[in-house]
Each structure stands twice: as structure tokens, then as C-alpha cells.
Short mmCIF file of C-alpha atoms and ligand atoms in Angstrom, two decimals:
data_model
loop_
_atom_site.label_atom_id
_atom_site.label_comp_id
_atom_site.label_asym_id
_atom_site.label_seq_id
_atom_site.Cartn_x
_atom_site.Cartn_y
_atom_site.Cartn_z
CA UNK A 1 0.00 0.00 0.00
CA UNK A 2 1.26 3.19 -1.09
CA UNK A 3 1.25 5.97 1.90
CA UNK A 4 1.94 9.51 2.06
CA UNK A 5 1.83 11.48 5.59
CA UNK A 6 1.77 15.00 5.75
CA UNK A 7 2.59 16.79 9.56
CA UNK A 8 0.39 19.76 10.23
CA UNK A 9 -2.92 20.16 9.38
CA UNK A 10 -3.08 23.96 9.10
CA UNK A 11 -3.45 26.00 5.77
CA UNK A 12 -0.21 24.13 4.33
CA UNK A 13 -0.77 20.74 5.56
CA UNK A 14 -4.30 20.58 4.52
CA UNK A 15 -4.39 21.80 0.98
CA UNK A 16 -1.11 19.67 0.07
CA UNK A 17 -3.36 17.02 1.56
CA UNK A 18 -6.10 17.44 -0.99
CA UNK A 19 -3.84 18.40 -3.74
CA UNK A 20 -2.10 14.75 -3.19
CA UNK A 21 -5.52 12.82 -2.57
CA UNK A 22 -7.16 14.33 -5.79
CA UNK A 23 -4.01 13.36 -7.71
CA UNK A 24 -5.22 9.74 -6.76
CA UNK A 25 -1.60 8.49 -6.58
CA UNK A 26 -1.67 7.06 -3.28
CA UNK A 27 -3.94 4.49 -1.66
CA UNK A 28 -4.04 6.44 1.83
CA UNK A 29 -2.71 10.08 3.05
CA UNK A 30 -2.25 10.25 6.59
CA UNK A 31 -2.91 13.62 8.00
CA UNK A 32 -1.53 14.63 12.02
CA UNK A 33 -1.59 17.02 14.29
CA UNK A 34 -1.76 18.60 17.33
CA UNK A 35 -4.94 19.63 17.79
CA UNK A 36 -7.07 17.16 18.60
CA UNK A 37 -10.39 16.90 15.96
CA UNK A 38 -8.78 19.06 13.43
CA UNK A 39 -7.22 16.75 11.38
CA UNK A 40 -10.02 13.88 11.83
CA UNK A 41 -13.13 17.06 10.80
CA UNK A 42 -10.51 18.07 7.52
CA UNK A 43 -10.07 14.08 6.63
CA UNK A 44 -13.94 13.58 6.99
CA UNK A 45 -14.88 16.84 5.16
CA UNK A 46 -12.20 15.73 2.04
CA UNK A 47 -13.28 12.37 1.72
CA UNK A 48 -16.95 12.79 1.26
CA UNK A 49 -15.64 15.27 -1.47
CA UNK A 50 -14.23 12.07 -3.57
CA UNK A 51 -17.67 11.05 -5.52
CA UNK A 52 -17.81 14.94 -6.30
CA UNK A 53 -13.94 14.90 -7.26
CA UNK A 54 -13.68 11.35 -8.89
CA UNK A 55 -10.64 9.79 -6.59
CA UNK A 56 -10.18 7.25 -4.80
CA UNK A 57 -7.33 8.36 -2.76
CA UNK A 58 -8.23 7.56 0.87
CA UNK A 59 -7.70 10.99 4.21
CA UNK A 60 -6.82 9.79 7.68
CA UNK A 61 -7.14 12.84 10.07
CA UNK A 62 -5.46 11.41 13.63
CA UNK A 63 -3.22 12.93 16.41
CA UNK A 64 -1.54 8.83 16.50
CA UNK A 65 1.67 8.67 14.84
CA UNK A 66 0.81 5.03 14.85
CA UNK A 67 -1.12 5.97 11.90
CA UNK A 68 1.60 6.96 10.08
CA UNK A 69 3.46 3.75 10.18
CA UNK A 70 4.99 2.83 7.07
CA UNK A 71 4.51 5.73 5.14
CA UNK A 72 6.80 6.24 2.21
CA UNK A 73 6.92 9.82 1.94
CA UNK A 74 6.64 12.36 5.11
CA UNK A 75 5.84 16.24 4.67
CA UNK A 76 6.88 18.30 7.55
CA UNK A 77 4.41 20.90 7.32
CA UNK A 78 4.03 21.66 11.44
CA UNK A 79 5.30 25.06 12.55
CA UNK A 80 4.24 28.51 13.24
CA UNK A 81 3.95 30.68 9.96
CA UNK A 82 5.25 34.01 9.52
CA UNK A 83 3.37 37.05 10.65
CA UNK A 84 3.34 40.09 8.88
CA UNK A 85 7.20 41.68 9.92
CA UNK A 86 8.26 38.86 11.02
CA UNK A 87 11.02 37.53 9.39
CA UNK A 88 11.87 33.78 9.10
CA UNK A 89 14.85 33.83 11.31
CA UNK A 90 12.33 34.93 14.01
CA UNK A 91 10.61 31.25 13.33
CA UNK A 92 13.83 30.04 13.59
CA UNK A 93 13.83 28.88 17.97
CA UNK A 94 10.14 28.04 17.69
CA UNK A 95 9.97 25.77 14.67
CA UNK A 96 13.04 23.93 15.14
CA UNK A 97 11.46 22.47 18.43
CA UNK A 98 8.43 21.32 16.84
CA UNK A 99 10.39 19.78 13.44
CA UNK A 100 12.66 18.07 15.70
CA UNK A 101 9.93 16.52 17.93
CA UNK A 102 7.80 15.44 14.84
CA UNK A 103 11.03 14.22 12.94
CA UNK A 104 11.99 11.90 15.84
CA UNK A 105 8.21 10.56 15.94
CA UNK A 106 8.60 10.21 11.73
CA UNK A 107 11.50 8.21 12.27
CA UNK A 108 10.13 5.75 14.91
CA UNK A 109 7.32 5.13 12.73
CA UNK A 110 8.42 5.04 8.80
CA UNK A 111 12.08 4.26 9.40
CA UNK A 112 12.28 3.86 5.04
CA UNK A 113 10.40 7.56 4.43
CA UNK A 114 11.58 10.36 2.51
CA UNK A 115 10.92 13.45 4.40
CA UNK A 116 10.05 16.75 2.38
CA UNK A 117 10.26 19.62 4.60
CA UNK A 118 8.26 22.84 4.26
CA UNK A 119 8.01 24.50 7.76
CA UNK A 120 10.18 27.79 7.77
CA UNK A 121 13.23 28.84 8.00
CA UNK A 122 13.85 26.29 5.73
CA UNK A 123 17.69 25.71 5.14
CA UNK A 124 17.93 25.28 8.78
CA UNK A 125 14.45 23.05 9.23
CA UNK A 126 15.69 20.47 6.72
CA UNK A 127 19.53 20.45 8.25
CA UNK A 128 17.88 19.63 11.34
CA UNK A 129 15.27 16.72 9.94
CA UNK A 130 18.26 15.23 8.39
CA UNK A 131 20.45 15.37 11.45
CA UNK A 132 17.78 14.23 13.54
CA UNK A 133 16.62 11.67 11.56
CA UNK A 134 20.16 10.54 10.78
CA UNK A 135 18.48 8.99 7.47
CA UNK A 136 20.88 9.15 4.50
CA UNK A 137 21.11 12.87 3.05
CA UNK A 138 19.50 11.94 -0.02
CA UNK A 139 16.15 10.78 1.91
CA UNK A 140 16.04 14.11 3.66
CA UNK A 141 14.81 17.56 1.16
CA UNK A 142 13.34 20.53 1.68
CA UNK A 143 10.64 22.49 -0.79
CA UNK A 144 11.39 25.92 -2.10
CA UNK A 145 12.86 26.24 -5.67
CA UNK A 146 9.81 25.00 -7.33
CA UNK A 147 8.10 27.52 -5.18
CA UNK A 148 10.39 30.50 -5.94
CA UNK A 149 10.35 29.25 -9.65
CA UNK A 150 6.65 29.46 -10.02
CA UNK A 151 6.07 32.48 -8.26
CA UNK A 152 8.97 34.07 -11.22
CA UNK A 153 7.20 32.58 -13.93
CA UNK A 154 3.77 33.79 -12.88
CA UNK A 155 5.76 37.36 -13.00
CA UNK A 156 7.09 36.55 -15.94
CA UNK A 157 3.90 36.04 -17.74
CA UNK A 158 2.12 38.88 -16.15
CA UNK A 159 4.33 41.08 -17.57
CA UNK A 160 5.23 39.64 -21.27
CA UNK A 161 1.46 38.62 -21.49
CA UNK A 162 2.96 34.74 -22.40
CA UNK A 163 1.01 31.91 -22.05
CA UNK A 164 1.72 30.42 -18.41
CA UNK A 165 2.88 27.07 -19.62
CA UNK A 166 5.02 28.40 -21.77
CA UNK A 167 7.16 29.95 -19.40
CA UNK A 168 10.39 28.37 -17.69
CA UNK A 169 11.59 29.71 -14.62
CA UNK A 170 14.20 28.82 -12.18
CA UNK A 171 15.83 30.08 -9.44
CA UNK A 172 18.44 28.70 -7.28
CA UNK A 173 20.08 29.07 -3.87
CA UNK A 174 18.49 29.71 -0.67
CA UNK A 175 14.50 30.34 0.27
CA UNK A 176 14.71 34.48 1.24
CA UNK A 177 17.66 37.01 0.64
CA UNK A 178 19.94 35.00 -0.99
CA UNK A 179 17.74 33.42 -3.47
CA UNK A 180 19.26 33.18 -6.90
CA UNK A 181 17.26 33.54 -9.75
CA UNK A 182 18.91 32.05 -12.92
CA UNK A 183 17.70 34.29 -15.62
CA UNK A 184 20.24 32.60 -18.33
CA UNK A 185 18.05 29.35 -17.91
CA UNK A 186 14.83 31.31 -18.15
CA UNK A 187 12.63 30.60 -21.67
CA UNK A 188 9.66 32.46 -22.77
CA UNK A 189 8.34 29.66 -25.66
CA UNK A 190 11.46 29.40 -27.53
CA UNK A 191 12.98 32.57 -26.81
CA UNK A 192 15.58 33.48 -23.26
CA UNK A 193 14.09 35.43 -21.11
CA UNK A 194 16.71 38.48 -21.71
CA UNK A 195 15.79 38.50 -25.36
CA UNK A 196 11.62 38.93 -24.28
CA UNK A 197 12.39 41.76 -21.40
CA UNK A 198 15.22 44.12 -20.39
CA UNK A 199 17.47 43.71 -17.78
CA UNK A 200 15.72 46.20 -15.70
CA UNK A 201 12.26 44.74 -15.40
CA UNK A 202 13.97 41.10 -14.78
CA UNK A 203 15.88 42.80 -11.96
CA UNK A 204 12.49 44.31 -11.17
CA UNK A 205 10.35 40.71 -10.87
CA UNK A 206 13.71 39.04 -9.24
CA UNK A 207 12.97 41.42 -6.44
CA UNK A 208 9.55 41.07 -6.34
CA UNK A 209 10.24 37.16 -6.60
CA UNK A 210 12.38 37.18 -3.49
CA UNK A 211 9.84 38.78 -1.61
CA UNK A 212 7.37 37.02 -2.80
CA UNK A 213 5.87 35.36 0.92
CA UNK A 214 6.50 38.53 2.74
CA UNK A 215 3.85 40.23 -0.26
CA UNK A 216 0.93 37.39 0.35
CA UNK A 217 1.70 37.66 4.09
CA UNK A 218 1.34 41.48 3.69
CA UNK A 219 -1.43 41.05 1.99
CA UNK A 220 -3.38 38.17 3.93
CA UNK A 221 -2.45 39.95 7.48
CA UNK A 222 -2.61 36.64 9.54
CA UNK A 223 -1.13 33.72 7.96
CA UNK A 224 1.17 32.76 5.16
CA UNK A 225 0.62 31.64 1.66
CA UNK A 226 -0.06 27.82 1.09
CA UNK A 227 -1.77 27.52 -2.98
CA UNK A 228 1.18 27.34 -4.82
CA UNK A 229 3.18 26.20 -1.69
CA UNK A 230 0.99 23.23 -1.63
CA UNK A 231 1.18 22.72 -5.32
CA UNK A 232 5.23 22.60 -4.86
CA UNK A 233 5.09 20.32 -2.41
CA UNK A 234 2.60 18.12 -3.53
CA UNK A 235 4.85 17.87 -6.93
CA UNK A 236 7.48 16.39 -4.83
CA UNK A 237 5.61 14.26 -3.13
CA UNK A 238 4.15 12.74 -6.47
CA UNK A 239 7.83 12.53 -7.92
CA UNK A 240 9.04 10.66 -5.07
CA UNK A 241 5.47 8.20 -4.78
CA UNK A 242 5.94 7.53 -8.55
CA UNK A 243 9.62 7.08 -8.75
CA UNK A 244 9.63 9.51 -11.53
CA UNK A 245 13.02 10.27 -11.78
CA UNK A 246 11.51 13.70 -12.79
CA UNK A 247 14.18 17.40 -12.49
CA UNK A 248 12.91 20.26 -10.07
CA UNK A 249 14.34 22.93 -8.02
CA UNK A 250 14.74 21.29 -4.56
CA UNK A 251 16.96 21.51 -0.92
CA UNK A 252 19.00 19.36 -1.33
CA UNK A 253 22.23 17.87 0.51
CA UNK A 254 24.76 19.32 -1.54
CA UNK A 255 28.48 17.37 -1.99
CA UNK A 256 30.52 18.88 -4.47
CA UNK A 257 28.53 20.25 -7.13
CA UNK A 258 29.03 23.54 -8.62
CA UNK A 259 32.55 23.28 -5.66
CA UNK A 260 30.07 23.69 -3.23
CA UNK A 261 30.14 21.02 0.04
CA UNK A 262 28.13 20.35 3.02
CA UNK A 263 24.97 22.23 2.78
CA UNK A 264 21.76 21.77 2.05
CA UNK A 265 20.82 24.14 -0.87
CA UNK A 266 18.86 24.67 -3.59
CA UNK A 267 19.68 22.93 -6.44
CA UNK A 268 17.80 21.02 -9.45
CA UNK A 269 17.81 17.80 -8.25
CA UNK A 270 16.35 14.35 -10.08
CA UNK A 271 13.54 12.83 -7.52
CA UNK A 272 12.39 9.34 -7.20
CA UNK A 273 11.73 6.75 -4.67
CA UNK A 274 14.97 7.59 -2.83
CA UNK A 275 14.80 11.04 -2.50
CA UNK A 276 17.43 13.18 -4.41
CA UNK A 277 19.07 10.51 -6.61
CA UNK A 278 21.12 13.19 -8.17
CA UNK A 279 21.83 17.06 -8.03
CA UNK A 280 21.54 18.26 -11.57
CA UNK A 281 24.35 20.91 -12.44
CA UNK A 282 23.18 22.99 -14.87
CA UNK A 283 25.01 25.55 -16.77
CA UNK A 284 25.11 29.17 -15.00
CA UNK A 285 26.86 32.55 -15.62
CA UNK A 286 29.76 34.00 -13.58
CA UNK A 287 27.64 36.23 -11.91
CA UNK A 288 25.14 33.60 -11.00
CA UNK A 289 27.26 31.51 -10.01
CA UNK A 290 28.85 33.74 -7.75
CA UNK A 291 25.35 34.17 -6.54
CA UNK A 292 25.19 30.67 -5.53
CA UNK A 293 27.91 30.44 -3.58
CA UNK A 294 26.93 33.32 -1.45
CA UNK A 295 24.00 31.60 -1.06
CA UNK A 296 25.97 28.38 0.56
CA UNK A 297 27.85 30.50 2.78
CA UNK A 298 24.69 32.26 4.20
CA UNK A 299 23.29 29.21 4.50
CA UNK A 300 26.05 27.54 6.32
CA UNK A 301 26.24 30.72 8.53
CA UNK A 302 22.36 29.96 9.40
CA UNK A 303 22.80 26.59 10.22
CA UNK A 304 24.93 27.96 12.82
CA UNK A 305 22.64 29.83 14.39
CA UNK A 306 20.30 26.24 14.39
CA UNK A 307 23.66 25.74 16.79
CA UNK A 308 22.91 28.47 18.87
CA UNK A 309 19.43 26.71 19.96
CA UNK A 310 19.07 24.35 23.01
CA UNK A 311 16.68 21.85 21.39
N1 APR B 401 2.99 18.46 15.59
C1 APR B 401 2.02 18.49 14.65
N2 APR B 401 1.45 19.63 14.24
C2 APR B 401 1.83 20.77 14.81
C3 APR B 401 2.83 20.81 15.81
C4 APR B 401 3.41 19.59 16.20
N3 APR B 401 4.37 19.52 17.14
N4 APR B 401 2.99 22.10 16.19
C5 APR B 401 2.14 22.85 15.45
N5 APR B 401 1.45 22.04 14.62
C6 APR B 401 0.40 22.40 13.67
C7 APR B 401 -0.55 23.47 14.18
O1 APR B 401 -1.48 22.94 15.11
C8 APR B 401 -1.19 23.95 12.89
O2 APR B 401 -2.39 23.23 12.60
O3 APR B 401 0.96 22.98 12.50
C9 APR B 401 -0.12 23.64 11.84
C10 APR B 401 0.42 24.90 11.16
O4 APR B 401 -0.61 25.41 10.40
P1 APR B 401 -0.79 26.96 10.06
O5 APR B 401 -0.66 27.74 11.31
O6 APR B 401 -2.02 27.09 9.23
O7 APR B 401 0.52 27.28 9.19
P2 APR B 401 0.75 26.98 7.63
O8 APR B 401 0.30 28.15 6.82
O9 APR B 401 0.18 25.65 7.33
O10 APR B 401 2.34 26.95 7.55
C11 APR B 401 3.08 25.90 8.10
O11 APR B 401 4.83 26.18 6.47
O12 APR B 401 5.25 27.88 4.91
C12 APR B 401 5.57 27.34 6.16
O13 APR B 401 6.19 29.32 7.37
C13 APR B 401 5.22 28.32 7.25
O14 APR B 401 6.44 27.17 8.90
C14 APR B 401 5.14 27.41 8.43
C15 APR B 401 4.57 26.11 7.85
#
């Protein structure tokens, strides 16, 4: 029996919940959390949507990790979201608590999972499921590239007027400051993104790009964005469930690619049944590259705050 778990049962949680049960790839997805009933009342409420829908994808809503046993993919969705000025180091004490709790429960249950992580600050949530868990790197990823990729390509076709799925986007790096958009891989149809816009307006949506969660949080007041969070992750999830083998922006353990070592980072990375079965190099400029190594060493300089942190 195919299984997929997903921690947290709040915005995030939920909707990748029902994004993966309508994909109908999985025979059960497990949904936990704290709070007692609000996992079970979500799991009811989504499966009496499936003769409306047309899946047969089975919701468990429980607060029993013993429900989780077996599962072959976990998403860590459980955390505190950002509030509006609050930045994601500020997430950084309380969240790593929680992941570390729930990643020790993962680990007694589904000792074969791969974990996606989602909960924020994200570098240093999915060092710390992968040193908890002590699972091989590979096993252990965090979501934000595909994230940070779709947001720029939604930009990107605002402003040229292109046809959504004819845009490629991708960006690089770290979730936040030092995210690194890769404009020399970027394709509107057939055409590179620097031959469709000038520099100016791609520095322009970059920006906008980066900040992309602070604007919905702005916007929302209470609460961070989860739609095309959800969507990212629930990608993932799918790529790892059906062994797909399939390239996306992802956090992965990073080993010597691009001369970078020991961080988890955001890479394009091939997904399948084991996790990250390879990090993808692809071809970037000086500049960009540059980019991405400053985005290593703020990462690693982040992790050691994680230090910092009695846990
Ligand atoms: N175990 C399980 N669930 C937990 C735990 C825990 N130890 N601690 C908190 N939760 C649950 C909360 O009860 C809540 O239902 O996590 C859920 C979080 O839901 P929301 O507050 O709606 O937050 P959400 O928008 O889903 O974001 C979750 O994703 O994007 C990141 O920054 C965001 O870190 C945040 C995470």
C-alpha cells in the first residue's frame, strides 16, 4: 500500500493534503496534528468530497503517529507561519522544536520515508530533519525552488502577457535574501528570457520574486501563503510516490557540485523513490554563479545559528 503522511494540518498541511488525494496516486494520506479533531473534521470533510472529485485516494485525520506507520513519503508541514514583519529567522527557535519533535516521531514510525520539509526557515528546518533523523542525506529535502520558480514565472507572464505554460523559470540558492534567480536558464516559448524583457524589469520581478511570501503575508495579514506552496510540495511528493526520476528545483544535501560542500541548498535535483538521486548541475553565468555560492555560505552561517538553539 502506497502511503503519504503530511505533519500539520493547518493551511499548508491541509491543501497539500487534498492536492495529493485528488491526484489519486496514493492508496491512503495520513494527515496529524496537534490539535485534537482538526485533522479527523478536515479528513472527513475531504473524503466525502471524492464522488464529487472522482478519486479514490483515501484521508486519515489522527493525532496517533501510529497511523503513520509505514509511510513512504513524510511532509513536515508543522510550525508557526510568519506574521506580517516577522522575518523567518524569528521562526527560527520556535519551529526547530516542533520539526525536531515530529522528525523523531517520523523516524520511529516510517524508518524507510523520505521526508520533504516545508516548515520555515527552511535551510535550517531540513539540516535539522536530516540530522535528527540521521536517514541518508538523499532521503532528507526541503521544498522551495519549485516555489520561488513558479512564483517568477507567474511574473514573468504577467508582464510579457505569455502563455503560463510556456514559461520556464528557475531560481536557485536559498528560500529568502539570498535566493538566486537564474535568468540565463529562463525561456519564454522558444525565446531566453533576456531576449523577451530588459534587464531592468527582470531585476524588477527578481525582487519582487524574493519577496514574494513577505507580499501574500502582507497582503493576507494573519497567515502565510499555502496555494502554490501546496502545489510545490505536492509535486514532490508525487515525484518521489511515482519514482519519476523527474528534475525540479529542490533543498537538497549538496556534496561537491558547482565546488560547493556540506549544505543543504537549492539545487535542481532528479527525484524518485529515494529522494534526491542526483543534483543536476546545470550551466550558470559568472555572476550567478557567484550568486550561488553566497548563497551556501549564508546558508552555512544559518545553520549555525540552528547551533545556537538548546533543542
Ligand atoms: N505536531 C504536529 N502539528 C503541529 C505541531 C506539532 N508539534 N505544532 C504545530 N502544529 C500544527 C498546528 O497545530 C497547525 O495546525 O501545525 C499547523 C500549522 O498550520 P498553520 O498555522 O495554518 O501554518 P501553515 O500556513 O500551514 O504553515 C506551516 O509552512 O510555509 C511554512 O512558514 C510556514 O512554517 C510554516 C509552515
Amino acid at each position: 500500500m502506497s502511503k503519504v503522511t503530511v505533519v500539520g494540518a493547518g493551511k499548508y498541511g491541509s491543501t497539500t493534503v487534498q492536492r495529493i488525494a485528488e491526484a489519486d496516486i496514493v492508496d491512503e494520506v495520513v494527515m496529524t496534528d496537534i490539535v485534537e479533531g482538526l485533522p479527523q473534521g478536515l479528513a472527513l470533510d475531504m473524503n466525502q468530497s471524492r464522488p464529487v472529485v472522482g478519486h479514490r485516494t483515501k484521508v486519515v485525520g489522527t493525532n496517533d503517529y501510529a497511523d503513520t506507520a509505514g509511510s513512504d513519503v513524510v511532509v513536515i508541514t508543522a510550525g508557526l507561519p510568519r506574521k506580517p514583519g516577522m522575518s523567518r529567522m524569528d521562526l527560527l527557535e520556535v519551529n526547530a522544536g516542533i520539526v525536531k519533535q515530529v522528525t523523531e516521531a517520523i523516524v520511529e514510525h516510517s524508518p524507510d520515508a523520505v521526508i520533504i520539509v516545508v516548515t520555515n526557515p527552511l535551510d535550517q528546518m531540513t539540516t535539522l530533519a536530516a540530522e535528527v533523523s540521521g536517514f541518508p542525506r538523499q532521503r532528507v529535502m526541503g521544498q522551495a525552488g519549485i516555489l520561488d520558480s513558479s512564483r517568477f514565472a507567474h511574473f514573468i507572464s504577467e508582464t510579457t502577457g505569455a502563455d503560463i505554460q510556456t514559461v520556464k523559470a528557475v531560481t536557485l540558492g536559498s528560500h529568502g535574501a539570498t535566493m538566486v534567480p537564474v535568468p540565463s536558464q529562463c525561456r519564454v516559448g522558444d525565446k531566453p528570457l533576456s531576449e523577451v524583457l530588459d534587464a531592468e524589469t527582470i531585476d524588477d520581478l527578481v525582487d519582487r520574486t524574493r519577496k514574494g511570501g513577505a507580499e501574500i503575508v502582507g497582503l493576507l495579514k494573519t497567515g502565510s501563503a499555502y496555494y502554490a506552496p501546496s502545489a510545490a510540495a505536492a509535486a514532490m511528493a508525487q515525484a518521489v510516490v511515482e519514482d519519476s526520476g523527474l528534475e525540479m528545483p529542490v533543498c537538497a544535501w549538496v556534496d561537491g557540485e558547482y565546488g560547493i560542500s556540506g549544505v543543504y541548498l537549492g539545487v535542481m535535483g532528479r527525484l524518485g523513490a529515494d529522494g534526491v538521486s542526483a543534483v543536476v548541475e546545470v550551466d550558470l553565468t559568472e555572476s550567478e554563479s557567484a550568486a550561488l555560492h553566497e548563497a551556501a555560505v549564508a546558508v552555512k552561517e544559518k545553520v549555525e545559528d540552528l547551533r545556537q538553539i538548546e533543542l
